[in-house]
């Protein structure tokens, strides 16, 4: 990863013992024959390796001895106080995708009696949290793997992230996408220079195809580094929102909840980690019941990014002992969550990203009343057709100002057809 320009320019310079204060050695007009101390001193930051201007307050020059009128500098009985070093920014494995902001206490808190903070992962360049795992995995490849490239199976967001960062790092990327993948995402991946193979009826079939190609062509597939990259979101959450009680995470393949749970529980074991799945594809819940990943039937859902018929093996092994609870939500609540985020947060979030909020609005998590909760809005790559269906269906059946629609207020089939 490239260093900032100022770091390259000053690399190799020895750090000064203290911040030298620049003083004028000759009288200046209006100083009554005495040299005038400057208002700026140049200091070097030992953590960043650059020179910075530090503005001195009017009182600061008086901390030392007075300067004689002849221009000579007297010995200071009390050395000037050095400015404190700037805080060191935590360097995460995937600093390139960027630290996403969290919202102030959301206005949705007033209708849920839960102190909710949203983590805006849809602000990433390709529109989802998937950049974290994709970038970190690519950065950790050895020289041989960088030349051969990587392969993945994805319906959209992971494909976008891997394609974009693969192009940026000069690493060949192949992605197997299902026939139902949104055409706009397929085209975007191809524009990033990735080799896109559209084959398979769902992500499960795509995974089998990708695994076969990985063995035949010696390509890297589904590495644990992906989970490590996703876990950087957990580090940011505990830094940005102190004293949290719970984190509510959407669950598809399980990579995000595995990484976040590992990071959050390591730092704050008392924090609850709760997973939320779309009722039409609850593969993680099925895996918990069976004790291992199993295939489930994936039906059409507004949360298309969560429609993974079998949770990842690495993700399940990591998340299963750490996750406190997993719930499922119906389609109407996902639609209502998309609408509520537009109303209250002025944010257009895809169904998969709104699923965690859907569980709160549906009353599936009553134990969180009065607690401080973080909900990541995982992506904003919503298909316009799905957005229109969710918007019109939720608006027509609940009304724009309704804060507590009934579970039967929206027919999921109307939203999806």
Coordinates of C-alpha atoms in Angstrom, one line a residue:
X1 CA 0.0 0.0 0.0
X2 CA 1.4 3.3 -1.0
X3 CA 2.6 5.9 1.6
X4 CA 1.2 9.4 1.7
X5 CA 3.4 11.9 -0.2
X6 CA 4.6 13.7 2.9
X7 CA 5.8 10.4 4.4
X8 CA 7.8 9.6 1.3
X9 CA 9.4 13.1 1.2
X10 CA 10.7 12.9 4.8
X11 CA 11.5 9.2 4.9
X12 CA 14.9 8.5 6.4
X13 CA 15.1 11.8 8.3
X14 CA 16.2 11.6 11.9
X15 CA 13.5 12.8 14.4
X16 CA 14.7 16.0 16.2
X17 CA 14.9 15.7 20.0
X18 CA 12.4 18.4 20.5
X19 CA 10.3 20.9 18.5
X20 CA 12.7 23.8 17.7
X21 CA 11.1 27.2 18.1
X22 CA 12.1 29.6 15.4
X23 CA 12.9 33.1 16.7
X24 CA 14.0 36.2 14.9
X25 CA 17.6 37.3 15.6
X26 CA 17.1 40.9 14.7
X27 CA 14.7 43.6 15.8
X28 CA 11.6 44.2 13.8
X29 CA 9.7 47.4 13.2
X30 CA 7.4 48.2 16.1
X31 CA 9.1 45.9 18.5
X32 CA 10.9 48.8 20.4
X33 CA 14.4 47.3 19.6
X34 CA 13.6 43.8 20.7
X35 CA 13.4 40.7 18.4
X36 CA 9.9 39.5 18.0
X37 CA 9.1 35.9 18.6
X38 CA 7.2 34.3 15.7
X39 CA 3.6 33.1 15.9
X40 CA 4.4 29.8 14.2
X41 CA 6.9 27.1 15.1
X42 CA 7.7 24.2 12.9
X43 CA 7.5 20.8 14.6
X44 CA 8.1 17.3 13.3
X45 CA 5.5 14.7 14.1
X46 CA 7.3 11.5 15.1
X47 CA 4.3 9.4 14.1
X48 CA 3.7 10.8 10.7
X49 CA 7.2 11.8 9.7
X50 CA 6.2 15.2 8.3
X51 CA 6.7 18.8 9.3
X52 CA 3.7 20.7 10.6
X53 CA 3.0 24.3 11.5
X54 CA 2.0 24.7 15.2
X55 CA 0.4 28.0 16.1
X56 CA 1.6 29.5 19.3
X57 CA -0.8 31.2 21.6
X58 CA 0.1 34.8 22.8
X59 CA 1.0 33.4 26.2
X60 CA 3.3 30.7 25.0
X61 CA 6.4 32.8 24.3
X62 CA 6.3 34.1 27.9
X63 CA 6.9 30.6 29.3
X64 CA 10.7 31.1 28.6
X65 CA 13.0 33.9 29.6
X66 CA 12.6 37.4 28.0
X67 CA 14.8 38.0 25.0
X68 CA 17.4 40.8 25.5
X69 CA 17.2 43.9 23.4
X70 CA 20.6 43.2 21.7
X71 CA 19.2 40.2 19.9
X72 CA 21.0 37.5 21.9
X73 CA 18.9 34.7 23.3
X74 CA 18.9 34.2 27.0
X75 CA 18.8 30.8 28.6
X76 CA 15.3 29.8 29.3
X77 CA 14.8 28.8 33.0
X78 CA 11.6 27.0 32.0
X79 CA 11.8 25.3 28.6
X80 CA 8.8 25.9 26.3
X81 CA 6.2 23.2 26.5
X82 CA 6.2 21.0 23.4
X83 CA 2.9 20.4 21.7
X84 CA 1.5 16.9 22.3
X85 CA 2.0 14.5 19.4
X86 CA -1.0 14.0 17.2
X87 CA -3.1 10.9 18.0
X88 CA -2.0 7.8 16.0
X89 CA -4.6 6.6 13.7
X90 CA -5.3 2.8 13.9
X91 CA -4.0 1.2 10.7
X92 CA -6.4 -1.6 9.7
X93 CA -5.6 -4.3 7.2
X94 CA -7.9 -2.7 4.7
X95 CA -7.5 1.1 5.1
X96 CA -8.0 1.7 1.4
X97 CA -11.7 1.0 1.4
X98 CA -12.1 3.7 4.1
X99 CA -13.5 4.0 7.5
X100 CA -17.3 4.5 7.1
X101 CA -19.2 7.0 9.3
X102 CA -21.8 6.1 11.8
X103 CA -24.9 8.2 12.2
X104 CA -25.8 10.1 15.3
X105 CA -28.5 8.6 17.3
X106 CA -31.1 7.8 14.7
X107 CA -34.6 9.3 14.8
X108 CA -35.9 5.7 14.3
X109 CA -34.9 5.3 18.0
X110 CA -38.1 7.2 19.0
X111 CA -40.4 4.6 17.4
X112 CA -38.5 1.5 18.6
X113 CA -37.4 2.6 22.1
X114 CA -33.9 1.4 21.2
X115 CA -30.9 3.7 21.0
X116 CA -29.9 2.9 17.4
X117 CA -26.7 3.9 15.5
X118 CA -26.3 3.0 11.9
X119 CA -22.9 2.2 10.3
X120 CA -23.0 3.4 6.7
X121 CA -21.2 0.7 4.7
X122 CA -23.0 1.7 1.6
X123 CA -20.6 4.7 1.4
X124 CA -17.8 2.4 0.2
X125 CA -16.8 3.0 -3.4
X126 CA -18.5 0.0 -4.8
X127 CA -21.5 0.4 -2.4
X128 CA -21.0 -2.3 0.2
X129 CA -18.9 -3.7 3.0
X130 CA -17.5 -6.4 0.7
X131 CA -14.6 -4.2 -0.1
X132 CA -13.1 -4.9 3.3
X133 CA -12.6 -8.6 2.8
X134 CA -11.8 -8.4 -0.9
X135 CA -9.1 -5.8 -0.6
X136 CA -7.4 -7.5 2.4
X137 CA -7.4 -10.9 0.7
X138 CA -5.8 -9.5 -2.5
X139 CA -3.2 -7.6 -0.5
X140 CA -2.2 -10.8 1.4
X141 CA -1.5 -12.8 -1.8
X142 CA 2.1 -13.9 -2.5
X143 CA 3.8 -13.1 -5.8
X144 CA 2.8 -16.4 -7.4
X145 CA -0.9 -16.0 -6.4
X146 CA -1.0 -12.4 -7.6
X147 CA 0.1 -13.6 -11.1
X148 CA -2.4 -16.5 -11.2
X149 CA -5.3 -14.5 -9.8
X150 CA -8.4 -15.4 -7.7
X151 CA -11.9 -16.7 -8.3
X152 CA -15.2 -16.1 -6.5
X153 CA -18.9 -16.9 -6.7
X154 CA -21.1 -13.9 -6.1
X155 CA -24.5 -12.5 -7.0
X156 CA -23.2 -8.9 -7.0
X157 CA -21.5 -7.0 -4.2
X158 CA -18.5 -9.3 -3.6
X159 CA -18.1 -9.5 -7.4
X160 CA -18.0 -5.7 -7.6
X161 CA -15.6 -5.3 -4.8
X162 CA -13.2 -8.0 -6.0
X163 CA -13.3 -6.8 -9.6
X164 CA -12.6 -3.1 -8.6
X165 CA -9.7 -3.9 -6.2
X166 CA -8.3 -6.5 -8.5
X167 CA -8.1 -3.9 -11.3
X168 CA -6.5 -1.5 -8.9
X169 CA -3.9 -3.9 -7.7
X170 CA -3.3 -5.6 -11.1
X171 CA -4.5 -9.0 -10.1
X172 CA -6.6 -11.2 -12.4
X173 CA -10.1 -11.8 -11.1
X174 CA -12.7 -14.3 -12.2
X175 CA -16.2 -14.3 -10.8
X176 CA -19.0 -16.8 -11.4
X177 CA -22.4 -15.0 -11.2
X178 CA -25.8 -16.6 -11.3
X179 CA -28.2 -16.1 -14.2
X180 CA -30.5 -14.1 -11.9
X181 CA -27.7 -11.6 -11.1
X182 CA -28.7 -7.9 -11.9
X183 CA -27.4 -7.0 -15.3
X184 CA -26.1 -3.7 -14.1
X185 CA -23.8 -5.4 -11.6
X186 CA -22.6 -7.9 -14.3
X187 CA -21.8 -5.0 -16.6
X188 CA -20.0 -3.0 -13.9
X189 CA -17.8 -6.0 -13.0
X190 CA -16.8 -6.4 -16.7
X191 CA -16.0 -2.7 -16.9
X192 CA -13.5 -3.2 -14.0
X193 CA -11.8 -5.8 -16.2
X194 CA -12.9 -9.0 -14.4
X195 CA -13.6 -12.2 -16.2
X196 CA -17.3 -12.7 -15.6
X197 CA -18.9 -16.1 -16.1
X198 CA -22.7 -16.0 -15.9
X199 CA -23.7 -19.6 -15.1
X200 CA -25.8 -21.4 -12.6
X201 CA -29.4 -20.9 -11.3
X202 CA -28.3 -19.6 -7.9
X203 CA -25.2 -18.8 -5.8
X204 CA -25.0 -22.5 -4.7
X205 CA -24.4 -23.7 -8.3
X206 CA -22.0 -20.8 -8.9
X207 CA -20.0 -21.9 -5.9
X208 CA -19.6 -25.4 -7.2
X209 CA -18.5 -24.1 -10.6
X210 CA -16.0 -21.7 -9.0
X211 CA -14.6 -24.5 -6.8
X212 CA -14.0 -26.7 -9.8
X213 CA -12.3 -24.0 -11.8
X214 CA -10.2 -23.1 -8.7
X215 CA -8.8 -26.6 -8.6
X216 CA -8.3 -26.9 -12.4
X217 CA -6.5 -23.5 -12.7
X218 CA -4.9 -23.3 -9.3
X219 CA -6.8 -20.1 -8.3
X220 CA -7.4 -18.9 -4.8
X221 CA -11.0 -19.3 -3.6
X222 CA -12.8 -18.4 -0.3
X223 CA -9.8 -17.7 1.9
X224 CA -10.1 -16.9 5.6
X225 CA -8.5 -13.5 5.0
X226 CA -11.9 -12.5 3.7
X227 CA -13.3 -12.9 7.2
X228 CA -10.4 -11.0 8.7
X229 CA -11.1 -8.1 6.4
X230 CA -14.8 -8.0 7.2
X231 CA -13.8 -8.0 10.9
X232 CA -12.3 -4.5 10.6
X233 CA -15.9 -3.2 10.7
X234 CA -16.2 -4.6 14.2
X235 CA -13.0 -2.6 15.2
X236 CA -14.6 0.6 13.9
X237 CA -17.9 0.0 15.6
X238 CA -16.4 -0.3 19.1
X239 CA -14.3 2.8 18.5
X240 CA -17.1 4.9 17.1
X241 CA -19.8 4.0 19.5
X242 CA -18.7 3.5 23.1
X243 CA -20.6 1.4 25.6
X244 CA -22.6 -0.5 23.1
X245 CA -24.9 -3.3 24.2
X246 CA -25.5 -5.2 20.9
X247 CA -24.6 -5.4 17.2
X248 CA -27.3 -6.6 14.8
X249 CA -25.9 -8.1 11.6
X250 CA -27.6 -9.2 8.4
X251 CA -26.6 -12.8 7.5
X252 CA -26.2 -14.4 4.1
X253 CA -23.0 -16.4 3.6
X254 CA -21.9 -15.6 7.1
X255 CA -18.7 -13.8 6.4
X256 CA -19.7 -10.5 7.9
X257 CA -21.1 -11.8 11.1
X258 CA -18.1 -14.1 11.6
X259 CA -15.6 -11.3 11.2
X260 CA -17.5 -8.7 13.3
X261 CA -18.3 -11.2 16.0
X262 CA -14.7 -12.2 16.3
X263 CA -13.5 -8.6 16.6
X264 CA -16.3 -7.3 18.9
X265 CA -16.2 -10.3 21.3
X266 CA -12.4 -10.1 21.6
X267 CA -12.6 -6.5 22.7
X268 CA -16.0 -6.5 24.6
X269 CA -17.2 -10.1 25.4
X270 CA -20.4 -8.7 27.0
X271 CA -21.7 -7.2 23.7
X272 CA -24.4 -9.2 22.1
X273 CA -24.0 -10.2 18.5
X274 CA -27.3 -11.0 16.8
X275 CA -27.8 -12.3 13.2
X276 CA -30.8 -11.6 11.0
X277 CA -31.8 -13.6 7.9
X278 CA -34.5 -13.3 5.3
X279 CA -37.1 -15.9 6.0
X280 CA -37.0 -17.1 2.4
X281 CA -33.3 -18.2 2.7
X282 CA -32.4 -19.0 6.3
X283 CA -29.2 -21.0 5.7
X284 CA -27.4 -20.0 8.9
X285 CA -30.4 -20.9 11.1
X286 CA -30.5 -24.3 9.3
X287 CA -26.8 -24.8 9.9
X288 CA -27.1 -24.1 13.6
X289 CA -29.9 -26.7 13.9
X290 CA -27.9 -29.3 11.9
X291 CA -24.6 -28.5 13.6
X292 CA -22.9 -27.9 10.2
X293 CA -23.6 -26.0 7.0
X294 CA -26.5 -27.5 4.9
X295 CA -28.3 -26.6 1.7
X296 CA -31.7 -24.9 2.0
X297 CA -34.0 -23.8 -0.8
X298 CA -33.4 -20.2 -1.7
X299 CA -36.6 -18.4 -2.8
X300 CA -36.9 -15.0 -4.4
X301 CA -36.4 -12.3 -1.8
X302 CA -36.0 -8.5 -1.5
X303 CA -32.8 -9.2 0.3
X304 CA -31.2 -10.8 -2.8
X305 CA -27.7 -10.3 -1.4
X306 CA -28.6 -12.7 1.5
X307 CA -29.9 -15.4 -0.8
X308 CA -27.1 -17.9 -0.1
X309 CA -28.4 -21.5 0.1
X310 CA -25.4 -22.8 2.1
X311 CA -23.5 -20.8 4.6
X312 CA -19.7 -20.8 4.2
X313 CA -17.7 -23.4 6.0
X314 CA -15.1 -21.0 7.5
X315 CA -17.8 -18.5 8.3
X316 CA -19.9 -21.0 10.2
X317 CA -17.0 -22.5 12.1
X318 CA -16.0 -18.9 13.2
X319 CA -19.4 -17.5 14.0
X320 CA -21.3 -20.4 15.5
X321 CA -19.7 -20.2 19.0
X322 CA -19.8 -16.4 19.1
X323 CA -23.3 -15.4 17.9
X324 CA -25.8 -15.0 20.6
X325 CA -29.0 -15.2 18.6
X326 CA -30.3 -15.5 15.0
X327 CA -33.8 -14.5 13.9
X328 CA -35.6 -14.4 10.5
X329 CA -37.8 -11.7 9.1
X330 CA -40.6 -11.7 6.5
X331 CA -40.4 -9.8 3.2
X332 CA -42.9 -7.1 4.2
X333 CA -40.7 -6.0 7.0
X334 CA -37.7 -5.7 4.7
X335 CA -39.7 -3.5 2.4
X336 CA -40.8 -1.3 5.3
X337 CA -37.2 -1.0 6.5
X338 CA -36.1 0.2 3.1
X339 CA -38.9 2.9 3.2
X340 CA -38.1 3.9 6.8
X341 CA -34.4 4.4 6.0
X342 CA -35.4 6.7 3.1
X343 CA -37.7 8.6 5.4
X344 CA -35.6 8.9 8.5
X345 CA -32.0 8.6 7.2
X346 CA -32.3 9.9 3.7
X347 CA -30.5 6.8 2.6
X348 CA -31.3 4.3 -0.2
X349 CA -30.3 0.9 1.2
X350 CA -30.7 -2.5 -0.6
X351 CA -32.8 -5.2 1.0
X352 CA -29.9 -7.1 2.4
X353 CA -28.6 -4.0 4.1
X354 CA -32.0 -3.2 5.6
X355 CA -32.7 -6.7 7.0
X356 CA -31.2 -6.1 10.4
X357 CA -33.4 -3.1 10.9
X358 CA -36.4 -5.1 9.7
X359 CA -35.9 -7.4 12.7
X360 CA -36.1 -4.5 15.1
X361 CA -39.2 -3.0 13.4
X362 CA -40.9 -6.3 13.4
X363 CA -40.5 -6.7 17.2
X364 CA -38.3 -9.7 16.9
X365 CA -35.7 -8.3 19.4
X366 CA -37.7 -7.0 22.4
X367 CA -34.7 -7.6 24.7
X368 CA -32.9 -4.6 23.1
X369 CA -35.4 -2.1 24.5
X370 CA -33.6 0.8 26.2
X371 CA -30.2 -0.4 25.0
X372 CA -27.5 1.0 22.7
X373 CA -27.4 -0.9 19.4
X374 CA -25.3 -0.6 16.2
X375 CA -26.8 -1.7 12.9
X376 CA -24.6 -1.8 9.8
X377 CA -26.3 -0.7 6.6
X378 CA -24.3 -3.1 4.6
X379 CA -25.0 -2.0 1.0
X380 CA -26.8 0.4 -1.3
X381 CA -26.7 -1.5 -4.6
X382 CA -30.5 -1.9 -4.9
X383 CA -32.0 -2.8 -8.2
X384 CA -34.4 -0.1 -9.3
X385 CA -37.2 -2.6 -10.0
X386 CA -36.9 -3.9 -6.4
X387 CA -36.7 -0.4 -5.0
X388 CA -39.9 0.6 -6.9
X389 CA -41.7 -2.5 -5.7
X390 CA -40.7 -2.1 -2.1
X391 CA -41.5 1.6 -2.1
X392 CA -44.9 1.4 -3.7
X393 CA -45.9 -1.7 -1.7
X394 CA -44.9 -0.3 1.6
X395 CA -46.4 3.2 0.9
X396 CA -49.7 1.9 -0.4
X397 CA -50.3 -0.6 2.5
X398 CA -48.8 1.2 5.5
X399 CA -49.0 4.9 4.7
X400 CA -45.9 7.1 4.8
X401 CA -46.4 8.2 8.4
X402 CA -47.3 4.9 9.9
X403 CA -44.7 3.8 12.4
X404 CA -46.1 0.4 13.4
X405 CA -47.6 -1.4 10.4
X406 CA -49.1 -4.8 11.1
X407 CA -47.3 -7.9 9.9
X408 CA -50.0 -8.7 7.4
X409 CA -50.0 -5.1 5.9
X410 CA -48.0 -6.1 2.8
X411 CA -48.3 -9.1 0.6
X412 CA -44.7 -10.2 -0.2
X413 CA -45.9 -11.7 -3.5
X414 CA -47.1 -8.3 -4.7
X415 CA -43.8 -6.8 -3.8
X416 CA -41.8 -9.4 -5.7
X417 CA -44.1 -9.8 -8.8

